[in-house]
Short mmCIF file of C-alpha atoms and ligand atoms in Angstrom, two decimals:
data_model
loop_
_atom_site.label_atom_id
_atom_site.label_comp_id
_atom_site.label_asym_id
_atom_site.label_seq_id
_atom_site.Cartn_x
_atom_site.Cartn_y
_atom_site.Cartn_z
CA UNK A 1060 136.10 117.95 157.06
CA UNK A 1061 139.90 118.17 157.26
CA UNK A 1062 141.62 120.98 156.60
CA UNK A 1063 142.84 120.08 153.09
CA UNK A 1064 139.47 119.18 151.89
CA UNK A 1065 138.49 122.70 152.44
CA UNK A 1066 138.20 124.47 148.89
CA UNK A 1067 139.34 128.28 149.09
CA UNK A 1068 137.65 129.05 146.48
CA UNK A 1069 134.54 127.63 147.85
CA UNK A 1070 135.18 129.62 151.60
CA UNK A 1071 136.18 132.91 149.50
CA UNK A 1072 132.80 132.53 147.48
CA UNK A 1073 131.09 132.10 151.16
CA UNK A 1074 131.96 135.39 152.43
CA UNK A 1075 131.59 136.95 149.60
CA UNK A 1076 128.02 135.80 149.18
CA UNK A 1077 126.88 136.69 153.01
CA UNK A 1078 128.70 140.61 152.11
CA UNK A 1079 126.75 141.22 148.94
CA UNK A 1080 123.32 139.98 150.76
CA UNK A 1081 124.08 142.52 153.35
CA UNK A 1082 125.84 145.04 150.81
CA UNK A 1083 122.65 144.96 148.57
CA UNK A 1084 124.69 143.98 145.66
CA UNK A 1085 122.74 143.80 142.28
CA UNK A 1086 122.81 140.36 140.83
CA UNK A 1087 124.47 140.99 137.36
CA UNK A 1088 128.00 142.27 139.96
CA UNK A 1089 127.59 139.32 142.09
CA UNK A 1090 127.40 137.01 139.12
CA UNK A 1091 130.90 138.25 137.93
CA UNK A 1092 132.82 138.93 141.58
CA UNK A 1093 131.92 134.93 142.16
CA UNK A 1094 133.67 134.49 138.79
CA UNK A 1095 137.50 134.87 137.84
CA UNK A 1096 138.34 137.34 134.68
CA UNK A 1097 140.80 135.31 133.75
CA UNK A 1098 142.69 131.34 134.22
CA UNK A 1099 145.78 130.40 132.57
CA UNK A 1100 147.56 127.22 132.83
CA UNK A 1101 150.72 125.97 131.77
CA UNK A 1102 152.85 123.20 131.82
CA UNK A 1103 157.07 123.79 132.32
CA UNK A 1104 159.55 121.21 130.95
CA UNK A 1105 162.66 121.80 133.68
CA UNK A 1106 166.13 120.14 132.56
CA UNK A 1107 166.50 119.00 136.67
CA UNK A 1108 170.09 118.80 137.88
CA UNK A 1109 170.21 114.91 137.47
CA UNK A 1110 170.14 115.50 133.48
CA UNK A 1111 166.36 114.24 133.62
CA UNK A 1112 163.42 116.58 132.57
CA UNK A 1113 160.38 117.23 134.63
CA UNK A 1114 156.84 118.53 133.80
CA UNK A 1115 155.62 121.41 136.38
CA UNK A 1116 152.07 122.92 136.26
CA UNK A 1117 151.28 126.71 136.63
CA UNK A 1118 148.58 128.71 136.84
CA UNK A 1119 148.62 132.74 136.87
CA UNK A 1120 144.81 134.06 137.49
CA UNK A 1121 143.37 137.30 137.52
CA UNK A 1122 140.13 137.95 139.36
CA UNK A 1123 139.41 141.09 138.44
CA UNK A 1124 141.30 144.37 136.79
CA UNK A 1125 138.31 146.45 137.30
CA UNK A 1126 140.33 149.57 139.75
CA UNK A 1127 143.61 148.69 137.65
CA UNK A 1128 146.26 146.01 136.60
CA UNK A 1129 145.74 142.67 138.65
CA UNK A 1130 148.29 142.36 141.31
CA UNK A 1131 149.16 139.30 143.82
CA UNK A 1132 152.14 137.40 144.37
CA UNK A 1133 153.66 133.94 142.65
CA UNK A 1134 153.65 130.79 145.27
CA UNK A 1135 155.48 127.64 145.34
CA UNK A 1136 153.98 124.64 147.07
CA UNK A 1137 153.04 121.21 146.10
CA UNK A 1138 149.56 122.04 147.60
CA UNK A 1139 148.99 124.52 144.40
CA UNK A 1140 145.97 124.35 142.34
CA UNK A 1141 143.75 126.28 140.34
CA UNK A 1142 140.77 126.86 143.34
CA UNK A 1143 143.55 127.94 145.57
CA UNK A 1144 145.14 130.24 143.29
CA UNK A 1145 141.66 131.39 142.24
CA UNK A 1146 140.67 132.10 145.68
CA UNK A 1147 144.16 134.08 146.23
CA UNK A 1148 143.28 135.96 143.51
CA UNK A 1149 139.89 137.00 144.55
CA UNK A 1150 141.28 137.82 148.03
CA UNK A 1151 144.11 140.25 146.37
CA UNK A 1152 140.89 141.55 144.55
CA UNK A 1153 139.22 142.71 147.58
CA UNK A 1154 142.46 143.60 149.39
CA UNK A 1155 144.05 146.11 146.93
CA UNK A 1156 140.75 147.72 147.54
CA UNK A 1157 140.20 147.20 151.13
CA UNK A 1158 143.68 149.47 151.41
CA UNK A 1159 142.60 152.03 148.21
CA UNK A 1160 145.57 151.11 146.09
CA UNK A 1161 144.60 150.89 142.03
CA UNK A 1162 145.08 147.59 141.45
CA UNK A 1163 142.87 144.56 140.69
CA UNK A 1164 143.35 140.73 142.40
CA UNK A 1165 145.66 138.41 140.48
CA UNK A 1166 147.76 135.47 141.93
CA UNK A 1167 150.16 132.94 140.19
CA UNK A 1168 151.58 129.56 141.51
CA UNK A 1169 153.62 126.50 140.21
CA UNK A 1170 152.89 122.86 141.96
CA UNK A 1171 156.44 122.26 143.26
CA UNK A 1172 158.52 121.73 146.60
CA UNK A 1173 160.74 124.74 146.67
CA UNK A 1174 162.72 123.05 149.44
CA UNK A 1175 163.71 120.28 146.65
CA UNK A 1176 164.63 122.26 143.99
CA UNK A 1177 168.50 123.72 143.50
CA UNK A 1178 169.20 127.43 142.99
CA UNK A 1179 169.83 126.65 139.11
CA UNK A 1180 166.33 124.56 138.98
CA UNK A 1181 164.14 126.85 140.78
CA UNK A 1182 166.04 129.63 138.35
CA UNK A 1183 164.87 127.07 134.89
CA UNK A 1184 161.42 126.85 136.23
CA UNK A 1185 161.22 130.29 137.14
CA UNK A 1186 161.98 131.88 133.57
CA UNK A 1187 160.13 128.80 132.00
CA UNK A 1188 156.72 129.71 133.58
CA UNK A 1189 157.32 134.06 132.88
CA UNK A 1190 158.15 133.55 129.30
CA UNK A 1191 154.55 131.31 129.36
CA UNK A 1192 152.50 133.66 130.80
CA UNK A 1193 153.91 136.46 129.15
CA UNK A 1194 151.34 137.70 127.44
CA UNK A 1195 149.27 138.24 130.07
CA UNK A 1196 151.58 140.06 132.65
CA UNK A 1197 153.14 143.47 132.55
CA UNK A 1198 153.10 147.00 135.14
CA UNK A 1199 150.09 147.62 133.08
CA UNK A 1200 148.40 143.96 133.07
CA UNK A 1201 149.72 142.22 135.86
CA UNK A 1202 152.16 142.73 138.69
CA UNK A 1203 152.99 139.69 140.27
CA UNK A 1204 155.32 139.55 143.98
CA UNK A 1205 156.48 137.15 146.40
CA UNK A 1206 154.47 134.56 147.83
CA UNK A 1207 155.05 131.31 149.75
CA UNK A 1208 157.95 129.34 148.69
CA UNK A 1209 159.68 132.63 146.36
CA UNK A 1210 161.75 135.61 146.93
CA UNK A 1211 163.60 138.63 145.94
CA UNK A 1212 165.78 136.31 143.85
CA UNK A 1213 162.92 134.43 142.70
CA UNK A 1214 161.46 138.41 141.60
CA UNK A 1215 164.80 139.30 140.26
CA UNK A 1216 164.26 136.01 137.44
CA UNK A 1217 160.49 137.08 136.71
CA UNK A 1218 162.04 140.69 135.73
CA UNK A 1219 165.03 139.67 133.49
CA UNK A 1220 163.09 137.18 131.99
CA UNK A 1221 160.14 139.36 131.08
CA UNK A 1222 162.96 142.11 130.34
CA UNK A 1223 165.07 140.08 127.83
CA UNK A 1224 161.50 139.55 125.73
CA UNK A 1225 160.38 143.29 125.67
CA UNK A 1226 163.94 144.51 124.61
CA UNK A 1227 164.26 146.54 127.99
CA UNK A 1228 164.83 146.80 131.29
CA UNK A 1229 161.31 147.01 132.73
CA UNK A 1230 160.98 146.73 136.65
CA UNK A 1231 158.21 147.71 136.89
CA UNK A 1232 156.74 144.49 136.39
CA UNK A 1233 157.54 142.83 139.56
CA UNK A 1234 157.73 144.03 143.17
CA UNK A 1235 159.43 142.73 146.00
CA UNK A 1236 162.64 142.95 144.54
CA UNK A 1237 165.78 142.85 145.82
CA UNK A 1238 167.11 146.68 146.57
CA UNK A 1239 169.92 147.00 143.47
CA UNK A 1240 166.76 146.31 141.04
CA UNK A 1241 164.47 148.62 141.98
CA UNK A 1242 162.80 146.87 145.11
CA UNK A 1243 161.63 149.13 147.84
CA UNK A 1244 163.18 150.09 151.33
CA UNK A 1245 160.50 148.54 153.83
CA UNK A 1246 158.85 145.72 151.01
CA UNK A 1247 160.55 142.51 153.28
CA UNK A 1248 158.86 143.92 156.40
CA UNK A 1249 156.05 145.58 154.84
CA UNK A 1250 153.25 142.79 155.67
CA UNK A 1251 154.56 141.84 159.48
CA UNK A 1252 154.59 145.89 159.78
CA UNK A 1253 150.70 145.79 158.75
CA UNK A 1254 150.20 143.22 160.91
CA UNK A 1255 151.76 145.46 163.63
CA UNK A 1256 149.30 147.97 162.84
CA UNK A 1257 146.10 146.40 162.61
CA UNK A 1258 147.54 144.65 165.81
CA UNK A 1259 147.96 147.89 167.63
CA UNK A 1260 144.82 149.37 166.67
CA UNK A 1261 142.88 146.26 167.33
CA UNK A 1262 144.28 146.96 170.96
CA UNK A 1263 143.38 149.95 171.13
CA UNK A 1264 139.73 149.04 170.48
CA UNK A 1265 139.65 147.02 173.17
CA UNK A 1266 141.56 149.34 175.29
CA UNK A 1267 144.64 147.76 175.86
CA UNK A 1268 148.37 149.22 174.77
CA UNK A 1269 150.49 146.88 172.25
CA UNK A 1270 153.30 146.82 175.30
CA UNK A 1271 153.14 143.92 177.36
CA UNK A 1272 150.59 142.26 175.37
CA UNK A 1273 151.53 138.46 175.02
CA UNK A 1274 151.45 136.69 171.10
CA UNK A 1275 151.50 133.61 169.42
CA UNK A 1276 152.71 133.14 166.02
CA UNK A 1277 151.93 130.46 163.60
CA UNK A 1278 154.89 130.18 161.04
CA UNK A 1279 158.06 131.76 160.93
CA UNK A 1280 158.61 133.04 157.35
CA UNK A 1281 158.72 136.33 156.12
CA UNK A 1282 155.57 137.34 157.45
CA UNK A 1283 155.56 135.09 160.52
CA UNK A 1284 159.56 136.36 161.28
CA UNK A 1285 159.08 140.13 160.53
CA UNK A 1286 156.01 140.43 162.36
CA UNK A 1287 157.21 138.41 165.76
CA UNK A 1288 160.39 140.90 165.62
CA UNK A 1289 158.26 144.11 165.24
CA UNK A 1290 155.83 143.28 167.63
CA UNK A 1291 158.62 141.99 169.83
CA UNK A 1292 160.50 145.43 169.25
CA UNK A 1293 157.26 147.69 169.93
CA UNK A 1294 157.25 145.88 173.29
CA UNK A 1295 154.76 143.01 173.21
CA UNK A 1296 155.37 139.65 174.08
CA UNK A 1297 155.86 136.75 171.91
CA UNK A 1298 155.64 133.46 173.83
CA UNK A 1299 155.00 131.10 171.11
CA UNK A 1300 155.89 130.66 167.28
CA UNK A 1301 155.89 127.66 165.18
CA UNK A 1302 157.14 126.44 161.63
CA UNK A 1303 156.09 123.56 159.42
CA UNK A 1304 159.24 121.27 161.93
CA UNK A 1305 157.53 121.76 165.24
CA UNK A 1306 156.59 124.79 167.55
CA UNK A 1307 158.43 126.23 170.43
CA UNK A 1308 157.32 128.25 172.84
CA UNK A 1309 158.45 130.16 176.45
CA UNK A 1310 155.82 132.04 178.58
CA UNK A 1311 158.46 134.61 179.79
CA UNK A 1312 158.97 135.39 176.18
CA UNK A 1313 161.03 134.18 173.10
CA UNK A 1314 163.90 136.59 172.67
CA UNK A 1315 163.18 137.30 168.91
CA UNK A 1316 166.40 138.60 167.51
CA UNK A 1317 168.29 135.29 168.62
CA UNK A 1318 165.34 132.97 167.61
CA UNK A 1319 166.04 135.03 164.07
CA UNK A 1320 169.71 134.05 164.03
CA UNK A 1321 169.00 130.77 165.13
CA UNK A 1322 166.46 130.23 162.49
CA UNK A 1323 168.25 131.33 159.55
CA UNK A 1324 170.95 128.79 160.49
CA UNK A 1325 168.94 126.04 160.92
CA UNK A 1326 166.11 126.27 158.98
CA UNK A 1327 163.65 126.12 161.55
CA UNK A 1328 162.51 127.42 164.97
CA UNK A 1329 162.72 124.07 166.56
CA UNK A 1330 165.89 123.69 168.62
CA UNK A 1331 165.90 127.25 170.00
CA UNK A 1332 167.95 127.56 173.18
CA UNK A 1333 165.94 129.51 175.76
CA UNK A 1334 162.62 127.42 174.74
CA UNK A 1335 161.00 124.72 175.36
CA UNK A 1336 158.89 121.83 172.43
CA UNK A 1337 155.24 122.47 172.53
CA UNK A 1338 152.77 120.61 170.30
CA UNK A 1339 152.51 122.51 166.91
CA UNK A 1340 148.48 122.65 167.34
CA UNK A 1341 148.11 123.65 170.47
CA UNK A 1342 149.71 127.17 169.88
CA UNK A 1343 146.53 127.93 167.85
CA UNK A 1344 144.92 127.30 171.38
CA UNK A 1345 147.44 129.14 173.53
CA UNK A 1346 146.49 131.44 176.03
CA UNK A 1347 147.72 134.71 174.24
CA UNK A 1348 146.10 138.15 173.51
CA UNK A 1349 147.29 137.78 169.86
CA UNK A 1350 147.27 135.25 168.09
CA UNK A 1351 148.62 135.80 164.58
CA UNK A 1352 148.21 133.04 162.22
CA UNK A 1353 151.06 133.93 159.52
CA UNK A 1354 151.71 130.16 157.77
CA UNK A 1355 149.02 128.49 155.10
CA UNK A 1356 145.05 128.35 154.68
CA UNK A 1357 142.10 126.66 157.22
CA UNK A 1358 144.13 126.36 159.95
CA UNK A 1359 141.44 127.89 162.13
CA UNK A 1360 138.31 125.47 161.70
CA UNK A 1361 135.14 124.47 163.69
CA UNK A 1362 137.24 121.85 165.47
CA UNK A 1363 139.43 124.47 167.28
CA UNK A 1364 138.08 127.76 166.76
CA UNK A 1365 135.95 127.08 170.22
CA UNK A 1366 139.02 126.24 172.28
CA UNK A 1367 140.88 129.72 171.07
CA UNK A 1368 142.03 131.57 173.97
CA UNK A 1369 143.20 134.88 172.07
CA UNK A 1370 141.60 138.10 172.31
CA UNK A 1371 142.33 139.11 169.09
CA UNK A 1372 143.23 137.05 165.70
CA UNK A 1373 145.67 138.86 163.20
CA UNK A 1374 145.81 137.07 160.17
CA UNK A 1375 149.27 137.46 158.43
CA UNK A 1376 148.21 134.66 156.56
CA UNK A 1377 145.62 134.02 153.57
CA UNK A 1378 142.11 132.21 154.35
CA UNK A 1379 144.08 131.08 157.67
CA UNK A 1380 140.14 130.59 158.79
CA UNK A 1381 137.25 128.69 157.82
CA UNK A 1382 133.76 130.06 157.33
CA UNK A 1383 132.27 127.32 159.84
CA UNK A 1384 135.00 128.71 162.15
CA UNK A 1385 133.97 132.54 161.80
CA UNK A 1386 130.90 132.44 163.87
CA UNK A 1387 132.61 130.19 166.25
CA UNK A 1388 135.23 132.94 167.40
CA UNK A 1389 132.38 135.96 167.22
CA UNK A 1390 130.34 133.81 169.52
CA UNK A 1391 133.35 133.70 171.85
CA UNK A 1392 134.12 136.89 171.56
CA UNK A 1393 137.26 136.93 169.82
CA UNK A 1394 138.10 139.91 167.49
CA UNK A 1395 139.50 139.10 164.38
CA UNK A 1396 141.43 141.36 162.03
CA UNK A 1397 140.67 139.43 158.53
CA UNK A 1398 143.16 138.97 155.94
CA UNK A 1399 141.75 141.16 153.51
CA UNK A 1400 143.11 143.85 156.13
CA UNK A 1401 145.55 142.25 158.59
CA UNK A 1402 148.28 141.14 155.20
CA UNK A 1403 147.71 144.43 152.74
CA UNK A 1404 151.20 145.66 154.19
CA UNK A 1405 152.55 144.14 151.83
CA UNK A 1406 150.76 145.00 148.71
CA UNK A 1407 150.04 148.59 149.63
CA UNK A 1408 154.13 148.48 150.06
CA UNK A 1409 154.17 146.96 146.51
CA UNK A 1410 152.06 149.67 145.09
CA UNK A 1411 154.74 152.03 146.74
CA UNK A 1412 157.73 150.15 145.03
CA UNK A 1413 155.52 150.04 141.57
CA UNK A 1414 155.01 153.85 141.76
CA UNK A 1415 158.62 154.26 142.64
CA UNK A 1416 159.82 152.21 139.56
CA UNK A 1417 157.50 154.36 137.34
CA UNK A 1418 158.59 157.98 138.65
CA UNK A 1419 162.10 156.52 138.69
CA UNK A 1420 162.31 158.70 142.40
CA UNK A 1421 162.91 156.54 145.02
CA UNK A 1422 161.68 157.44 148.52
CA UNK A 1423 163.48 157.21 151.63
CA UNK A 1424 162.73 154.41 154.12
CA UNK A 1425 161.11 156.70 156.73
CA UNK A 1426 159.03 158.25 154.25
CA UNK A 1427 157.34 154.50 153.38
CA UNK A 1428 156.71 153.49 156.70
CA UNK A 1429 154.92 156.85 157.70
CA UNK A 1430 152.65 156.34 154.06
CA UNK A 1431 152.02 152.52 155.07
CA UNK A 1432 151.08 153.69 158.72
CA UNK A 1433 148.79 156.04 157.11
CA UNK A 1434 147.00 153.82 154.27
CA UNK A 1435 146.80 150.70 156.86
CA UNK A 1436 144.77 152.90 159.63
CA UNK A 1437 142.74 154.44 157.37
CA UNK A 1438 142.05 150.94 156.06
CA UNK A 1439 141.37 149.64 159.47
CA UNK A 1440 139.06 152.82 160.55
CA UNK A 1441 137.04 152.24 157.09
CA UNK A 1442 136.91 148.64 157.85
CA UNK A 1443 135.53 148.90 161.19
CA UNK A 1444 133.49 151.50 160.40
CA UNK A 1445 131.67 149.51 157.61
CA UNK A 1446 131.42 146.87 160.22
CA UNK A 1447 129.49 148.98 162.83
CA UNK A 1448 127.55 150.38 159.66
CA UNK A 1449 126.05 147.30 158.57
CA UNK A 1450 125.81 145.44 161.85
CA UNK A 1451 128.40 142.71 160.83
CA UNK A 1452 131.85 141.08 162.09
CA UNK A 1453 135.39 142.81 160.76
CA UNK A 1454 135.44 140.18 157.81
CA UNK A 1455 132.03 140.66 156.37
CA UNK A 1456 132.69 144.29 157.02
CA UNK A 1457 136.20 144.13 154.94
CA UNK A 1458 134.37 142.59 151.99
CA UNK A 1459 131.18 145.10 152.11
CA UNK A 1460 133.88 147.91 152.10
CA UNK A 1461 136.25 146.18 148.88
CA UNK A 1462 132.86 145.66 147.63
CA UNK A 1463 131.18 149.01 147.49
CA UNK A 1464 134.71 150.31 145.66
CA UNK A 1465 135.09 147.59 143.44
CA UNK A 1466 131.68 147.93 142.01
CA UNK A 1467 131.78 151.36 141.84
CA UNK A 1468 134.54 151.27 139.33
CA UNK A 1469 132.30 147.86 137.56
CA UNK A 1470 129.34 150.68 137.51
CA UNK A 1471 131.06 153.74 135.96
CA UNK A 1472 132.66 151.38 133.56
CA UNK A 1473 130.11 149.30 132.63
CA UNK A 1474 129.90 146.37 130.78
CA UNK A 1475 131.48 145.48 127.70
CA UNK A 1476 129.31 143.17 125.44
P1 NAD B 2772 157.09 131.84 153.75
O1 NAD B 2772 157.26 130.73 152.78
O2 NAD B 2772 158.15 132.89 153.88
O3 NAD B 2772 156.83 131.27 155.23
C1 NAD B 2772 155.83 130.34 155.54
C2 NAD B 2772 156.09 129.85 156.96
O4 NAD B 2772 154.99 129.06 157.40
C3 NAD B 2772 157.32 128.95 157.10
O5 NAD B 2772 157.94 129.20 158.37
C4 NAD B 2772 156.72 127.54 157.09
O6 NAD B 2772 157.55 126.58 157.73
C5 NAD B 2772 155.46 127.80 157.88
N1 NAD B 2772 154.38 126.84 157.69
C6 NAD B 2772 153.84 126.38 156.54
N2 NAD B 2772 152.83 125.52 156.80
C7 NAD B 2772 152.74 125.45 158.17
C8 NAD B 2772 151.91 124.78 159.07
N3 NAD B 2772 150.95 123.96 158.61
N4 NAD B 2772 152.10 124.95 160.41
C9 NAD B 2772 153.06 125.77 160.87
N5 NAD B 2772 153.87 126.46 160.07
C10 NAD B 2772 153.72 126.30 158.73
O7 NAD B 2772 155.67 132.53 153.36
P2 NAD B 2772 155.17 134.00 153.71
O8 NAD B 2772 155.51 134.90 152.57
O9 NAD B 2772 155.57 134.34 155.09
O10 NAD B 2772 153.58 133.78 153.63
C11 NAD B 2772 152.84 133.23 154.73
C12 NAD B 2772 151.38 133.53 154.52
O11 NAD B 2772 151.19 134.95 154.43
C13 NAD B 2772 150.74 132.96 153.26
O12 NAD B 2772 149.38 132.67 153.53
C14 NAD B 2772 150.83 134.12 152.29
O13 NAD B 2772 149.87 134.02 151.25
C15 NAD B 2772 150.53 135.27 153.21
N6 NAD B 2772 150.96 136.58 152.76
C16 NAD B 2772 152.26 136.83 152.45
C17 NAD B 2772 152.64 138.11 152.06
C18 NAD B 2772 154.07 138.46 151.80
O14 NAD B 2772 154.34 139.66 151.58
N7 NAD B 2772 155.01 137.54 151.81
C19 NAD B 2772 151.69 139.12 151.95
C20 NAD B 2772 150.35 138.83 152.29
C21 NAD B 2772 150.02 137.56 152.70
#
């Protein structure tokens, strides 16, 4: 099957079913984890820049709101559609409680190519689709973020938009804001710096220091970039990165503040003096200790995950791998920090900036890191303990634990009928 064919939904609905086997989950839970709360679609008339209008879909879903309001981020791709955003959802679900932060899974999307799209038209389409789904966001409802394809600017729309309909400035609403509205010190870097974590501590299980240790990175973005400069600055080695132009790579290692220059000048790794072209799918296959995955979903399947060289995988990205390819890599020993853990930097950073905007006391930059330091190794000791628990890999071990919590709160709330 290739890799587009691959519904997330489908692979998030396959883990989850092999964790609530093991978990011993009751049927009447299962039945309404495999399920999504709640699907809204929309359709956006944009006045485009050429004086013609165009139709854009959008979908915001919430999975569940069972520990608190659903919280996940707002992508733009032309790959967007309802299983994937229902399968982001789900993940942010499990995540939030992977990491022990009171929120719920949510995740929103519009079917676009941000690359296309001028400042003013990605501004039009922006407000259009918050002033549709209106009713169902809010700090108490629904907190959406960043994603693929938006930013702080793209967060800074979603809460003036939202703000000009209540009557008042609420930030709340929104994280990953820029700084002057209310965004947190630490949000940009907050998911590469969980990846850092995990990364270290994966290391450390195997009994290895972080220094030294060589890493690949697939895609250079904000979680891709920030997590190739941290891990470059806490003395590993990255020897490889890629973006969706080509992938570069140099075995004595990539100096990672000049690739950063480079790339925010032109728009893409490729071209980096001090490298040399290598073939964009082989870096999945590079001989590395970490490989971090950190662009799109299924790009780990059961056509390469034999010919994986890493040690460990760190998944900065969402669903980077399949369910065929899971017991693929166990098989070959690989040790893989799943999602649900490796990428809740950046959330348990949100729920930072969230709490921040509600106290109106904003903490200091040293402050967050030491708190995200603290909730991502607890999360990684609970994780791995679950995982030695129940006999199981990291990922089924991830789910049991977001499991057990999540229908906890299900079980003292009950059901409403
Ligand atoms: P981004 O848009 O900033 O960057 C994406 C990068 O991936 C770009 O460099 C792009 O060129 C590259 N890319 C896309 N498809 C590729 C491919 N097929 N091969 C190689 N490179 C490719 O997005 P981001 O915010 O860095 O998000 C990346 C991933 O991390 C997504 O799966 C996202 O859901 C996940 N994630 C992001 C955050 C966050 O805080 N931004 C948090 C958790 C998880």
């Amino acid at each position: 099957m290739s890799a587009t064919l691959i519904n997330p939904y489908e692979a998030m609905q396959a883990r989850l079913r092999v964790a609530a086997q093991l978990y011993g989950l009751d049927d009447a839970l299962f039945k309404v984890f495999m399920a999504t709360n709640r699907s809204m679609i929309v359709s956006l008339p944009v006045l485009m820049d050429n004086g013609q209008w165009e139709v854009f879909t959008g979908y915001r879903v919430q999975h569940s709101t069972a520990r608190g309001p659903a919280k996940g981020g707002i992508r733009y791709d032309l790959n967007v559609s309802l299983d994937e955003i229902k399968a982001l959802a789900a993940w942010m679900t499990w995540k939030t409680a992977v990491v022990d932060v009171p929120f719920g899974g949510g995740k929103g999307g519009i079917v676009c190519d941000p690359n296309r799209l001028s400042l003013g038209e990605k501004e039009r389409l922006t407000r259009r689709y918050v002033a549709e789904i209106m009713d169902i966001i809010g700090p108490d409802r629904d907190v959406p973020a960043p994603d693929m394809g938006t930013d702080a600017q793209t967060m800074a729309w979603v809460l003036d938009t939202y703000s000009m309909h209540v009557r008042r400035t609420e930030n709340a609403v929104v994280t990953g804001k820029p700084l002057g509205l209310g965004g947190s010190l630490g949000r940009t870097e907050a998911t590469g710096r969980g990846v850092l974590i995990t990364a270290r501590e994966a290391m450390q299980r195997l009994g290895k220091p972080l220094a030294g240790a060589t890493v690949a990175i697939q895609g250079f973005g904000n979680v891709g970039g920030q997590a190739a400069r941290l891990l470059h600055e806490a003395g590993a080695r990255v020897v490889a990165v890629s973006d969706l132009k080509g992938a570069i790579k140099n075995d004595r290692g990539l100096d990672i503040h000049a690739l950063m220059k480079h790339a925010a000048e032109a728009k893409t790794v490729t071209g980096f003096k001090g490298s040399e072209p290598m073939e964009p799918a082989s870096l999945l296959t590079h001989a590395v200790d970490i490989l971090v995955p950190a662009a799109t979903e299924n790009q780990i399947t059961e056509h390469n995950a034999a010919q994986v060289r890493a040690k460990i995988i760190v998944e900065g990205a969402n669903g980077p791998t399949t369910p065929e390819a899971d017991p693929i890599l166990l098989e070959h020993g690989v040790l893989v920090v799943p999602d649900i853990l490796a990428n809740a930097g950046g959330v348990t950073v949100s729920y930072f900036e969230w709490v921040q905007n509600r106290q109106g006391f904003y903490w200091r930059e040293r402050e967050i890191n030491e708190r995200l330091v603290d909730y991502m190794t607890h999360a990684f000791q609970a994780t791995f303990a679950t995982t030695d628990k129940y006999k199981t890999n990291p990922r089924i071990g991830a789910y049991i634990l977001a499991l057990d919590r999540v229908a906890q709160a299900m079980r003292y709330r009950g059901f409403y009928a």
